[in-house]
Coordinates of C-alpha atoms in Angstrom, one line a residue:
X991 CA 0.3 0.0 -0.1
X992 CA 1.1 3.4 -0.9
X993 CA 2.8 5.1 2.5
X994 CA 1.0 8.5 1.7
X995 CA -2.5 6.3 1.4
X996 CA -1.9 4.6 5.1
X997 CA -0.6 7.7 6.7
X998 CA -4.0 9.2 5.3
X999 CA -6.2 6.4 6.4
X1000 CA -4.5 5.9 9.8
X1001 CA -5.0 9.7 10.7
X1002 CA -8.9 9.2 9.1
X1003 CA -9.1 6.5 11.7
X1004 CA -7.7 8.8 14.8
X1005 CA -10.6 11.5 13.9
X1006 CA -12.9 8.9 14.0
X1007 CA -12.3 8.5 18.2
X1008 CA -14.6 11.1 18.9
X1009 CA -17.5 8.9 18.3
X1010 CA -16.3 6.7 21.5
X1011 CA -16.9 9.6 23.5
X1012 CA -15.1 9.3 27.2
X1013 CA -15.3 5.6 27.0
X1014 CA -12.2 5.6 25.5
X1015 CA -10.5 8.1 27.9
X1016 CA -12.3 6.1 31.2
X1017 CA -10.6 3.1 29.5
X1018 CA -6.9 4.3 29.0
X1019 CA -7.5 5.8 32.6
X1020 CA -8.8 2.1 34.2
X1021 CA -5.0 0.6 32.6
X1022 CA -3.0 3.6 33.8
X1023 CA -4.5 2.9 37.3
X1024 CA -3.8 -0.7 36.7
X1025 CA 0.0 -0.1 35.8
X1026 CA 0.3 2.3 39.3
X1027 CA -1.1 -1.1 41.0
X1028 CA 1.2 -3.5 39.2
X1029 CA 4.4 -1.5 40.9
X1030 CA 2.8 -0.8 44.7
X1031 CA 2.1 -5.1 44.3
X1032 CA 6.0 -5.2 43.2
X1033 CA 6.9 -3.7 46.0
X1034 CA 4.6 -5.2 48.5
X1035 CA 6.1 -8.3 47.1
X1036 CA 9.8 -7.6 47.3
X1037 CA 9.5 -6.2 50.9
X1038 CA 7.8 -9.3 52.2
X1039 CA 10.2 -11.7 50.9
X1040 CA 13.2 -9.7 51.4
X1041 CA 12.1 -9.6 55.0
X1042 CA 11.2 -13.6 55.8
X1043 CA 14.5 -14.5 53.6
X1044 CA 17.2 -11.9 54.4
X1045 CA 15.9 -10.2 57.7
X1046 CA 14.1 -13.6 58.9
X1047 CA 11.1 -11.8 60.2
X1048 CA 8.2 -13.3 61.1
X1049 CA 5.2 -13.8 58.5
X1050 CA 2.9 -12.0 61.5
X1051 CA 4.8 -8.9 60.8
X1052 CA 3.6 -8.9 57.6
X1053 CA -0.3 -9.4 58.0
X1054 CA -1.3 -5.8 56.7
X1055 CA 0.8 -6.5 53.6
X1056 CA -0.6 -9.8 52.8
X1057 CA -4.4 -8.0 53.4
X1058 CA -2.7 -5.4 51.1
X1059 CA -1.9 -7.8 48.4
X1060 CA -4.6 -9.5 48.5
X1061 CA -7.2 -6.2 48.0
X1062 CA -4.7 -5.0 45.5
X1063 CA -5.2 -8.6 43.6
X1064 CA -9.2 -7.9 43.5
X1065 CA -8.6 -3.9 42.5
X1066 CA -6.8 -4.9 39.6
X1067 CA -9.2 -7.6 38.8
X1068 CA -11.7 -4.9 38.9
X1069 CA -9.9 -2.6 36.5
X1070 CA -9.4 -5.2 34.2
X1071 CA -12.9 -5.9 33.7
X1072 CA -13.8 -1.8 33.9
X1073 CA -10.9 -1.7 31.4
X1074 CA -12.5 -4.4 29.0
X1075 CA -16.3 -3.3 29.3
X1076 CA -15.2 0.6 28.7
X1077 CA -13.2 -0.8 25.8
X1078 CA -16.4 -2.8 24.1
X1079 CA -18.8 0.5 24.8
X1080 CA -16.1 2.5 22.9
X1081 CA -15.8 0.2 19.8
X1082 CA -19.4 -0.2 19.8
X1083 CA -20.2 3.3 19.4
X1084 CA -17.7 3.9 16.9
X1085 CA -19.0 0.5 15.1
X1086 CA -22.9 1.9 15.3
X1087 CA -21.3 5.4 14.1
X1088 CA -19.4 4.3 11.0
X1089 CA -22.2 1.8 10.3
X1090 CA -24.8 4.8 10.3
X1091 CA -22.5 6.9 7.9
X1092 CA -22.4 4.6 5.5
X1093 CA -25.7 3.4 5.6
X1094 CA -27.1 7.2 5.3
X1095 CA -24.0 7.5 2.2
X1096 CA -25.9 4.7 0.4
X1097 CA -28.8 6.1 1.0
X1098 CA -27.7 9.7 -0.4
X1099 CA -25.9 8.0 -3.6
X1100 CA -28.9 6.2 -4.3
X1101 CA -29.8 3.0 -5.7
X1102 CA -27.9 3.6 -9.3
X1103 CA -24.7 3.9 -7.3
X1104 CA -25.7 1.0 -5.2
X1105 CA -26.3 -1.3 -8.7
X1106 CA -22.2 -0.6 -9.4
X1107 CA -21.5 -3.6 -7.0
X1108 CA -22.9 -7.0 -5.9
X1109 CA -24.8 -7.0 -3.0
X1110 CA -22.5 -9.6 -1.3
X1111 CA -19.9 -6.8 -1.3
X1112 CA -21.9 -4.0 -0.2
X1113 CA -22.2 -6.4 2.8
X1114 CA -19.5 -6.9 3.5
X1115 CA -18.5 -3.1 3.8
X1116 CA -21.7 -2.9 6.2
X1117 CA -20.8 -5.8 8.2
X1118 CA -17.6 -7.0 8.4
X1119 CA -15.3 -4.3 7.3
X1120 CA -16.8 -2.0 9.8
X1121 CA -16.6 -4.5 12.5
X1122 CA -12.7 -4.7 12.1
X1123 CA -12.7 -1.4 13.2
X1124 CA -13.2 -2.5 16.8
X1125 CA -10.0 -3.9 18.0
X1126 CA -8.5 -0.9 16.4
X1127 CA -10.4 1.6 19.0
X1128 CA -11.3 -1.2 21.4
X1129 CA -7.7 -2.3 22.2
X1130 CA -5.2 -0.8 20.3
X1131 CA -5.3 2.9 20.5
X1132 CA -5.9 2.5 24.3
X1133 CA -2.7 -0.1 24.6
X1134 CA -0.6 2.5 22.7
X1135 CA -1.3 4.7 24.9
X1136 CA -0.8 2.6 27.8
X1137 CA 2.7 1.1 25.9
X1138 CA 3.8 4.5 26.9
X1139 CA 2.4 5.1 30.3
X1140 CA 3.0 2.2 32.4
X1141 CA 6.7 1.5 31.1
X1142 CA 7.3 5.4 32.2
X1143 CA 6.1 4.5 35.7
X1144 CA 8.3 1.5 35.9
X1145 CA 11.1 3.5 34.7
X1146 CA 11.0 6.0 36.9
X1147 CA 10.5 3.5 39.9
X1148 CA 13.7 1.3 38.6
X1149 CA 16.4 3.8 38.0
X1150 CA 16.6 5.5 42.0
X1151 CA 16.9 2.1 43.3
X1152 CA 19.3 1.0 40.0
X1153 CA 20.4 3.0 36.7
X1154 CA 22.0 -0.5 34.9
X1155 CA 19.0 -2.8 35.0
X1156 CA 16.9 0.9 33.9
X1157 CA 19.5 1.3 31.6
X1158 CA 19.3 -2.4 30.1
X1159 CA 15.2 -1.9 30.2
X1160 CA 15.3 1.6 28.3
X1161 CA 17.9 0.1 25.5
X1162 CA 15.6 -3.0 24.9
X1163 CA 12.6 -1.8 24.6
X1164 CA 12.5 -0.1 21.3
X1165 CA 13.4 -3.2 19.7
X1166 CA 9.9 -4.2 20.5
X1167 CA 8.1 -1.3 18.1
X1168 CA 10.5 -1.0 15.9
X1169 CA 10.1 -4.7 14.7
X1170 CA 6.3 -4.0 14.8
X1171 CA 7.0 -1.2 12.1
X1172 CA 8.6 -3.6 10.5
X1173 CA 6.0 -6.2 10.4
X1174 CA 3.1 -3.1 9.7
X1175 CA 4.6 -2.2 6.3
X1176 CA 2.9 -5.4 4.7
X1177 CA 0.3 -6.2 7.0
X1178 CA -1.7 -3.4 6.1
X1179 CA -1.9 -4.0 2.7
X1180 CA -2.4 -8.0 3.4
X1181 CA -5.0 -6.9 5.3
X1182 CA -6.4 -4.5 2.0
X1183 CA -5.8 -7.3 -0.3
X1184 CA -7.5 -10.2 2.0
X1185 CA -10.6 -7.6 2.3
X1186 CA -10.5 -7.4 -1.3
X1187 CA -10.4 -11.5 -1.8
X1188 CA -13.9 -11.6 0.4
X1189 CA -15.6 -8.7 -0.9
X1190 CA -15.2 -10.5 -4.3
X1191 CA -15.7 -13.6 -2.8
X1192 CA -19.0 -12.1 -1.3
X1193 CA -20.3 -10.8 -4.4
X1194 CA -19.7 -13.7 -6.8
X1195 CA -21.1 -16.0 -4.2
X1196 CA -24.5 -14.2 -4.0
X1197 CA -25.0 -13.6 -7.7
X1198 CA -24.8 -17.9 -8.4
X1199 CA -27.0 -18.2 -5.5
X1200 CA -29.7 -15.5 -6.8
X1201 CA -29.2 -16.7 -10.2
X1202 CA -29.1 -20.3 -9.4
X1203 CA -32.2 -22.0 -11.7
X1204 CA -30.5 -20.5 -14.7
X1205 CA -26.5 -21.7 -13.9
X1206 CA -28.9 -25.2 -13.7
X1207 CA -31.1 -24.6 -16.4
X1208 CA -28.0 -23.9 -18.3
X1209 CA -25.9 -26.6 -16.9
X1210 CA -23.3 -24.3 -15.4
X1211 CA -23.5 -25.5 -12.1
X1212 CA -20.2 -27.4 -12.0
X1213 CA -18.3 -24.3 -13.9
X1214 CA -19.6 -22.1 -10.8
X1215 CA -18.6 -24.6 -8.7
X1216 CA -15.2 -24.4 -9.7
X1217 CA -14.9 -20.4 -9.6
X1218 CA -16.8 -20.3 -5.8
X1219 CA -13.9 -22.9 -5.1
X1220 CA -11.0 -20.7 -6.6
X1221 CA -12.2 -17.3 -5.0
X1222 CA -12.4 -19.1 -1.9
X1223 CA -9.2 -20.7 -1.9
X1224 CA -7.4 -16.8 -2.9
X1225 CA -9.2 -16.1 0.1
X1226 CA -7.9 -18.3 2.2
X1227 CA -4.2 -18.1 1.1
X1228 CA -4.7 -14.3 1.7
X1229 CA -6.2 -14.7 5.5
X1230 CA -3.2 -17.7 5.6
X1231 CA -0.8 -14.7 4.9
X1232 CA -2.3 -12.3 7.2
X1233 CA -2.1 -14.9 10.2
X1234 CA 1.0 -15.9 10.0
X1235 CA 2.6 -12.1 10.1
X1236 CA 0.3 -11.6 13.4
X1237 CA 2.3 -15.1 14.8
X1238 CA 5.4 -14.0 13.5
X1239 CA 4.8 -10.7 15.3
X1240 CA 3.9 -12.7 18.2
X1241 CA 6.6 -14.9 18.1
X1242 CA 9.7 -12.1 18.0
X1243 CA 8.2 -10.0 20.2
X1244 CA 8.3 -12.7 23.1
X1245 CA 11.6 -13.5 22.1
X1246 CA 13.1 -9.4 22.3
X1247 CA 11.2 -9.4 26.0
X1248 CA 12.4 -12.9 27.2
X1249 CA 16.2 -11.5 26.0
X1250 CA 15.8 -8.7 27.9
X1251 CA 14.3 -10.2 31.2
X1252 CA 17.3 -12.8 30.8
X1253 CA 20.0 -9.5 30.6
X1254 CA 18.5 -8.5 33.7
X1255 CA 18.8 -11.7 35.4
X1256 CA 22.0 -12.5 34.5
X1257 CA 23.1 -8.7 35.7
X1258 CA 21.7 -9.6 39.2
X1259 CA 23.2 -12.5 39.6
X1260 CA 26.6 -11.8 38.6
X1261 CA 26.2 -9.2 41.1
X1262 CA 24.9 -11.4 44.1
X1263 CA 28.1 -13.0 43.5
X1264 CA 30.3 -10.1 43.7
X1265 CA 31.7 -10.9 39.5
X1266 CA 29.6 -7.2 38.8
X1267 CA 29.5 -4.1 41.1
X1268 CA 27.8 -1.4 39.2
X1269 CA 24.7 0.4 39.2
X1270 CA 24.1 0.5 42.7
X1271 CA 24.9 4.0 43.2
X1272 CA 27.6 2.7 46.2
X1273 CA 24.8 1.2 48.6
X1274 CA 25.0 -2.6 47.1
X1275 CA 22.5 -4.6 45.8
X1276 CA 19.6 -6.1 48.0
X1277 CA 17.7 -8.8 47.4
X1278 CA 14.7 -6.4 47.8
X1279 CA 16.0 -4.6 44.8
X1280 CA 16.3 -7.2 42.9
X1281 CA 13.0 -9.0 43.2
X1282 CA 11.4 -6.0 42.9
X1283 CA 12.9 -5.0 39.0
X1284 CA 12.8 -8.5 38.7
X1285 CA 9.4 -8.7 38.9
X1286 CA 8.2 -5.4 36.9
X1287 CA 10.5 -6.4 34.1
X1288 CA 7.5 -8.7 32.7
X1289 CA 5.3 -5.7 33.6
X1290 CA 7.5 -3.3 31.5
X1291 CA 7.2 -5.5 28.9
X1292 CA 3.5 -6.7 28.9
X1293 CA 1.9 -3.5 27.3
X1294 CA 4.7 -3.5 24.5
X1295 CA 3.7 -6.9 23.9
X1296 CA 0.3 -6.3 24.0
X1297 CA 0.4 -3.4 22.1
X1298 CA 2.5 -5.6 19.3
X1299 CA -0.6 -8.4 20.0
X1300 CA -3.0 -6.0 19.3
X1301 CA -1.2 -4.1 16.2
X1302 CA -2.6 -6.3 13.4
X1303 CA -5.8 -4.5 14.8
X1304 CA -3.9 -1.3 12.9
X1305 CA -3.2 -3.2 9.7
X1306 CA -7.2 -4.7 9.6
X1307 CA -8.8 -1.2 10.8
X1308 CA -6.0 0.8 7.5
X1309 CA -7.3 -2.4 5.3
X1310 CA -10.7 -2.4 6.2
X1311 CA -11.4 2.0 6.0
X1312 CA -9.7 1.8 2.6
X1313 CA -12.6 1.2 0.9
X1314 CA -15.3 2.8 3.9
X1315 CA -13.0 6.0 3.1
X1316 CA -13.6 5.5 -0.6
X1317 CA -17.2 5.7 0.2
X1318 CA -17.8 7.9 3.1
X1319 CA -15.7 10.7 1.0
X1320 CA -17.3 9.8 -2.7
X1321 CA -18.9 13.4 -3.7
X1322 CA -22.6 12.9 -4.2
X1323 CA -23.5 13.7 -7.4
X1324 CA -27.5 14.3 -6.7
X1325 CA -26.2 17.6 -5.4
X1326 CA -24.8 19.0 -9.0
X1327 CA -26.6 20.9 -10.6
X1328 CA -25.3 23.1 -13.8
X1329 CA -21.8 21.9 -12.6
X1330 CA -22.2 23.7 -9.3
X1331 CA -22.9 21.9 -6.1
X1332 CA -25.7 23.2 -3.6
X1333 CA -25.7 21.9 -0.2
X1334 CA -29.5 20.9 0.3
X1335 CA -29.8 20.7 3.5
X1336 CA -29.3 24.2 3.8
X1337 CA -31.6 25.5 1.0
X1338 CA -34.7 23.1 1.4
X1339 CA -37.6 25.0 0.1
X1340 CA -40.9 24.5 1.3
X1341 CA -43.4 23.4 -1.6
X1342 CA -46.7 22.6 -1.6
X1343 CA -46.9 18.9 -3.2
X1344 CA -50.7 18.2 -2.7
X1345 CA -51.0 18.5 -6.6
X1346 CA -48.2 18.4 -8.8
X1347 CA -47.1 20.4 -12.3
X1348 CA -43.6 19.3 -13.7
X1349 CA -41.8 22.0 -16.2
X1350 CA -38.0 20.9 -17.9
X1351 CA -36.2 23.4 -19.5
X1352 CA -33.2 21.9 -21.2
X1353 CA -33.4 19.0 -18.7
X1354 CA -30.1 16.2 -18.9
X1355 CA -30.1 13.5 -17.0
X1356 CA -26.7 12.3 -16.2
X1357 CA -24.5 9.1 -14.6
X1358 CA -22.7 9.1 -11.2
X1359 CA -19.7 9.8 -13.6
X1360 CA -21.1 12.7 -15.5
X1361 CA -21.8 11.1 -18.3
X1362 CA -25.2 12.1 -20.5
X1363 CA -27.9 9.5 -20.2
X1364 CA -30.9 11.7 -21.8
X1365 CA -31.2 15.2 -23.0
X1366 CA -31.3 18.4 -23.4
X1367 CA -35.2 17.9 -23.6
X1368 CA -38.2 20.2 -22.7
X1369 CA -41.9 19.6 -21.8
X1370 CA -44.5 20.5 -19.5
X1371 CA -46.5 18.2 -17.5
X1372 CA -49.6 20.4 -15.7
X1373 CA -51.4 19.0 -12.6
X1374 CA -53.5 16.3 -13.2
X1375 CA -52.5 15.5 -16.4
X1376 CA -51.3 11.5 -18.0
X1377 CA -48.4 11.2 -19.5
X1378 CA -46.6 8.5 -21.5
X1379 CA -43.0 7.8 -22.3
X1380 CA -42.4 6.0 -25.4
X1381 CA -39.1 5.0 -26.9
X1382 CA -37.2 1.9 -27.9
X1383 CA -34.9 0.1 -25.3
X1384 CA -32.5 2.3 -23.9
X1385 CA -33.2 5.4 -25.1
X1386 CA -33.4 6.7 -21.7
X1387 CA -37.2 6.5 -20.1
X1388 CA -36.2 4.6 -17.3
X1389 CA -33.0 7.4 -16.7
X1390 CA -36.2 10.2 -16.7
X1391 CA -37.9 8.6 -14.3
X1392 CA -34.8 7.8 -11.6
X1393 CA -34.2 11.8 -11.6
X1394 CA -37.9 12.4 -11.0
X1395 CA -36.6 9.9 -8.3
X1396 CA -33.7 11.5 -7.2
X1397 CA -31.5 9.0 -7.9
X1398 CA -29.5 10.4 -10.7
X1399 CA -28.0 14.2 -11.1
X1400 CA -29.2 16.5 -13.7
X1401 CA -29.1 19.7 -15.5
X1402 CA -30.8 22.2 -16.9
X1403 CA -34.1 23.0 -14.7
X1404 CA -36.6 20.5 -13.4
X1405 CA -39.6 22.8 -11.6
X1406 CA -41.7 20.9 -9.4
X1407 CA -44.6 23.4 -8.9
X1408 CA -42.1 26.4 -9.7
X1409 CA -39.5 25.0 -7.5
X1410 CA -36.2 23.3 -8.7
X1411 CA -36.4 19.2 -7.9
X1412 CA -32.6 19.8 -6.4
X1413 CA -33.9 21.8 -3.8
X1414 CA -36.6 20.2 -2.3
X1415 CA -36.4 17.7 0.6
X1416 CA -36.1 14.5 -0.9
X1417 CA -37.7 12.6 2.1
X1418 CA -40.9 15.3 1.5
X1419 CA -40.7 14.4 -2.3
X1420 CA -40.9 11.1 -1.7
X1421 CA -43.8 11.0 0.8
X1422 CA -45.5 12.3 -2.0
X1423 CA -44.4 10.0 -5.1
X1424 CA -46.2 6.6 -5.8
X1425 CA -44.0 4.4 -7.4
X1426 CA -44.6 1.3 -9.0
X1427 CA -41.9 -1.0 -11.6
X1428 CA -41.7 -4.1 -13.2
X1429 CA -40.0 -6.0 -11.0
X1430 CA -41.2 -4.8 -7.5
X1431 CA -39.4 -5.5 -4.7
X1432 CA -41.1 -7.5 -1.9
X1433 CA -39.2 -8.4 1.7
X1434 CA -39.6 -10.9 3.7
X1435 CA -42.4 -10.4 5.8
X1436 CA -46.2 -10.5 5.9
X1437 CA -48.3 -9.1 3.4
X1438 CA -49.4 -6.4 5.6
X1439 CA -45.9 -5.7 6.5
X1440 CA -44.9 -4.7 2.8
X1441 CA -48.5 -3.2 2.2
X1442 CA -47.6 -1.1 5.5
X1443 CA -43.7 -0.2 4.5
X1444 CA -44.5 3.2 3.8
X1445 CA -47.5 3.8 6.5
X1446 CA -46.8 1.6 9.5
X1447 CA -49.8 3.1 11.0
X1448 CA -52.5 1.5 8.9
X1449 CA -55.0 -0.9 10.5
X1450 CA -56.5 -3.8 8.7
X1451 CA -59.3 -2.5 7.4
X1452 CA -57.6 0.4 5.6
X1453 CA -54.9 -2.4 5.1
X1454 CA -57.8 -4.5 3.2
X1455 CA -58.8 -1.6 1.3
X1456 CA -56.3 -1.1 -0.3
X1457 CA -55.7 -4.7 -1.5
X1458 CA -59.5 -4.4 -2.3
X1459 CA -58.4 -1.2 -5.0
X1460 CA -55.2 -3.7 -6.2
X1461 CA -57.7 -6.2 -6.9
X1462 CA -56.0 -9.0 -5.1
X1463 CA -58.0 -9.0 -1.6
X1464 CA -59.7 -12.1 -2.7
X1465 CA -56.2 -14.0 -2.9
X1466 CA -55.6 -12.6 0.5
X1467 CA -58.6 -13.4 2.1
X1468 CA -58.0 -17.3 0.6
X1469 CA -55.2 -17.5 2.6
X1470 CA -55.3 -19.3 6.2
X1471 CA -53.3 -16.9 7.6
X1472 CA -54.6 -13.9 5.9
X1473 CA -53.0 -10.5 6.1
X1474 CA -50.3 -12.6 8.3
X1475 CA -49.2 -14.4 5.1
X1476 CA -45.4 -14.6 5.4
X1477 CA -43.7 -13.3 1.5
X1478 CA -40.5 -14.9 1.6
X1479 CA -37.5 -13.6 0.1
X1480 CA -37.3 -12.2 -4.1
X1481 CA -41.5 -12.5 -3.3
X1482 CA -41.3 -16.2 -3.3
X1483 CA -44.5 -17.7 -2.3
X1484 CA -46.6 -15.4 -4.7
X1485 CA -46.9 -15.2 -8.6
X1486 CA -45.6 -12.2 -10.6
X1487 CA -49.0 -10.6 -10.9
X1488 CA -50.0 -11.0 -7.4
X1489 CA -47.0 -9.2 -6.2
X1490 CA -47.6 -6.7 -8.6
X1491 CA -50.8 -6.1 -7.2
X1492 CA -49.1 -6.2 -3.8
X1493 CA -46.8 -3.4 -4.5
X1494 CA -49.5 -1.7 -6.4
X1495 CA -51.6 -2.0 -2.6
X1496 CA -47.8 -0.4 -1.3
X1497 CA -47.7 2.4 -3.5
X1498 CA -51.5 3.5 -3.1
X1499 CA -51.0 3.3 0.7
X1500 CA -49.0 6.8 0.0
X1501 CA -51.3 10.2 -0.2
X1502 CA -49.4 10.4 -3.6
X1503 CA -49.8 13.4 -6.1
X1504 CA -47.7 12.1 -8.3
X1505 CA -47.5 8.1 -10.2
X1506 CA -44.9 7.2 -11.6
X1507 CA -45.0 3.5 -13.5
X1508 CA -42.1 1.8 -15.1
X1509 CA -43.7 -0.7 -17.2
X1510 CA -46.2 -1.9 -14.5
X1511 CA -47.5 -5.1 -16.5
X1512 CA -44.9 -6.1 -18.3
X1513 CA -44.8 -9.8 -16.9
X1514 CA -48.1 -9.9 -16.2
X1515 CA -50.7 -12.2 -18.3
X1516 CA -53.5 -10.6 -20.0
X1517 CA -55.6 -10.9 -16.8
X1518 CA -53.7 -9.6 -14.4
X1519 CA -52.3 -6.5 -17.0
X1520 CA -56.2 -5.5 -17.0
X1521 CA -56.4 -5.7 -13.2
X1522 CA -53.6 -4.1 -12.2
X1523 CA -54.4 -1.4 -15.0
X1524 CA -57.9 -1.0 -13.5
X1525 CA -56.8 -0.3 -9.7
X1526 CA -54.5 2.4 -11.5
X1527 CA -57.0 4.1 -13.5
X1528 CA -59.4 4.0 -10.4
X1529 CA -56.4 5.2 -8.5
X1530 CA -55.2 8.0 -10.4
X1531 CA -58.7 9.6 -10.9
X1532 CA -56.6 13.4 -10.3
X1533 CA -53.4 12.8 -9.8
X1534 CA -50.3 13.8 -12.0
X1535 CA -48.9 10.1 -13.6
X1536 CA -45.9 9.9 -15.7
X1537 CA -45.6 6.0 -16.9
X1538 CA -43.1 4.5 -19.1
X1539 CA -44.4 1.6 -21.7
X1540 CA -44.0 -0.5 -24.4
X1541 CA -47.4 -1.1 -24.9
X1542 CA -49.1 1.3 -27.6
X1543 CA -52.5 0.5 -27.5
X1544 CA -52.5 1.4 -23.6
X1545 CA -52.1 4.9 -24.6
X1546 CA -55.6 6.3 -26.3
X1547 CA -56.8 7.8 -23.0
X1548 CA -53.0 9.7 -22.3
X1549 CA -53.2 13.2 -22.3
X1550 CA -49.6 13.4 -23.9
X1551 CA -46.9 11.0 -25.3
X1552 CA -43.6 11.6 -25.1
X1553 CA -41.6 9.9 -27.8
X1554 CA -37.6 9.6 -26.4
X1555 CA -34.9 7.9 -28.8
X1556 CA -31.7 8.1 -28.2
X1557 CA -31.4 10.3 -25.1
X1558 CA -33.6 13.2 -27.3
X1559 CA -37.4 13.7 -27.3
X1560 CA -38.5 13.5 -31.1
X1561 CA -42.0 13.5 -30.5
X1562 CA -44.4 14.8 -28.5
X1563 CA -48.0 15.0 -28.9
X1564 CA -52.0 12.9 -28.3
X1565 CA -52.3 9.2 -29.4
X1566 CA -54.3 10.2 -32.5
X1567 CA -52.2 13.0 -33.4
X1568 CA -48.9 10.7 -33.3
X1569 CA -50.6 8.0 -35.4
X1570 CA -51.5 10.1 -38.0
X1571 CA -48.2 11.7 -38.9
X1572 CA -44.7 9.1 -39.5
X1573 CA -42.3 9.1 -37.4
X1574 CA -40.6 6.9 -34.7
X1575 CA -44.6 6.3 -32.6
X1576 CA -45.9 5.4 -35.8
X1577 CA -43.3 3.0 -36.9
X1578 CA -43.6 1.3 -32.9
X1579 CA -47.0 1.3 -33.7
X1580 CA -46.8 -0.8 -36.9
X1581 CA -44.4 -3.0 -35.7
X1582 CA -46.6 -3.9 -32.6
X1583 CA -49.4 -4.7 -34.9
X1584 CA -47.4 -7.2 -36.8
X1585 CA -46.7 -8.4 -33.5
X1586 CA -50.2 -9.0 -33.1
X1587 CA -51.1 -10.0 -36.5
X1588 CA -47.4 -13.3 -36.3
X1589 CA -49.4 -13.9 -33.0
X1590 CA -53.2 -14.3 -34.4
X1591 CA -51.8 -16.3 -37.4
X1592 CA -49.6 -18.8 -35.6
X1593 CA -52.0 -20.9 -34.4
X1594 CA -53.7 -21.3 -37.6
X1595 CA -50.2 -22.3 -39.6
X1596 CA -50.0 -25.1 -36.2
X1597 CA -53.6 -26.5 -37.1
X1598 CA -52.7 -26.6 -40.7
X1599 CA -49.4 -28.5 -40.4
X1600 CA -51.3 -30.7 -37.9
X1601 CA -53.7 -31.5 -40.5

């Protein structure tokens, strides 16, 4: 990973620690208190052993010291427990805030941006990568502070007693951070690659799972199994690479710590044998001094060893932060109008949406990367008008609806009741929209839950009334559980027509002044199509409607028809007017008539062949 990128990611991680609140500071404070308790405990142990062994004092003389030791053990246990709880709370709050920020960002960027990656990849970011930030804040950051504070306390306690021991500790301590830095150079990059492999595996598996029927029908099951196996093997190898670095780091840190303690032990051993005579300020080295320092020596290195153990959390967090920062700092193209960014939150305009009239002038719909999908076009839709948008596939019809829904950026002017759409509060705007697409998304839950998605306050009678308007109440009543009938993921358990009518009931639950319909009857049989069309006609008596469709025979009652081709508005007018003039609409109409004649002639041809 590039060093500048790694540094910037580390700075971003540290900036987020404000989300941990006071819990991070309390965690460090309890750890520091534990360090002070360690020094006191070592002092009491050395004092008791020196008195019993060297001074041959009776055990009863040290009753108070024993009581203090027991109290210290209990205090240290309580401090360790409190630190763990406080650290976990700090990490939990951080994860909650980051996950909320990610979900809010995805909401702002909209469906057009989300479709750029498989669902599994987004699940990996929202779940796995946010989770991998926990140890950085709960363990690494507090331990980084304690790795400096506790050894400093011990050095302050050791140097007045023996400067040689203090020099040994002070000289060997930097070896551990130095090695941690060397290991960390590759650890962050290994974790980043590991996250990339996990993201690819999640997205690959999710897509193949959703398309399992297609894969089976085209005999591609074994091939895809091999591809998933290859992706899993790649993820396994990268995971083992990360673990190898973690274990290597721990082994070397233990080696340096043990080596330093061994040097101290040799120093005191030779000093007691009178082979060494320095470091004691001329007063000699007592058993108390040796025991006190040797008891503290492992505790001197323990914070550094713990930091080394948790150092992989930093590498893990940096690897996870790369995708998170890229997402959270992604510019919101929905705030871009005519090349200038306008902060919508500061410029929301209040507008009455009880009725909806739309005026587009030099209107262009753009992709999230700024490429033009539609326009420039100009049109006007008066309140209560029914407008159809027709044209070949890929002409830009759905892009128009996505811009009206607030999912794609645009240039030019798009006025709603005289106010630019870009400065209307999107939440207020969408509460007055009723949207129905050709492939409605029903969520796992009951029929009641799906209908009440936008309006949870509806009672059962109101829900049944909406289902009756959508011509699906009879089906629901025939189910044993009625409104509590469960719809599984991907609308499993209901037909396409039933799912479409349940989605229509859901759309009707909003007090909409504008209906946006994207091929609402494209996947339906003739009976279901008639039911949905009838329900829509009844629901849109006074509301404005924009409908994208390929079925031209439904357009006789439309107030206006917009004909789009290659992103341009090539014709507009009433059905009768467009039918009488040569152009794209009449060509499409003629093609539809030919398709109908061909379908009617097929049964006769088949009978002739049978004869």
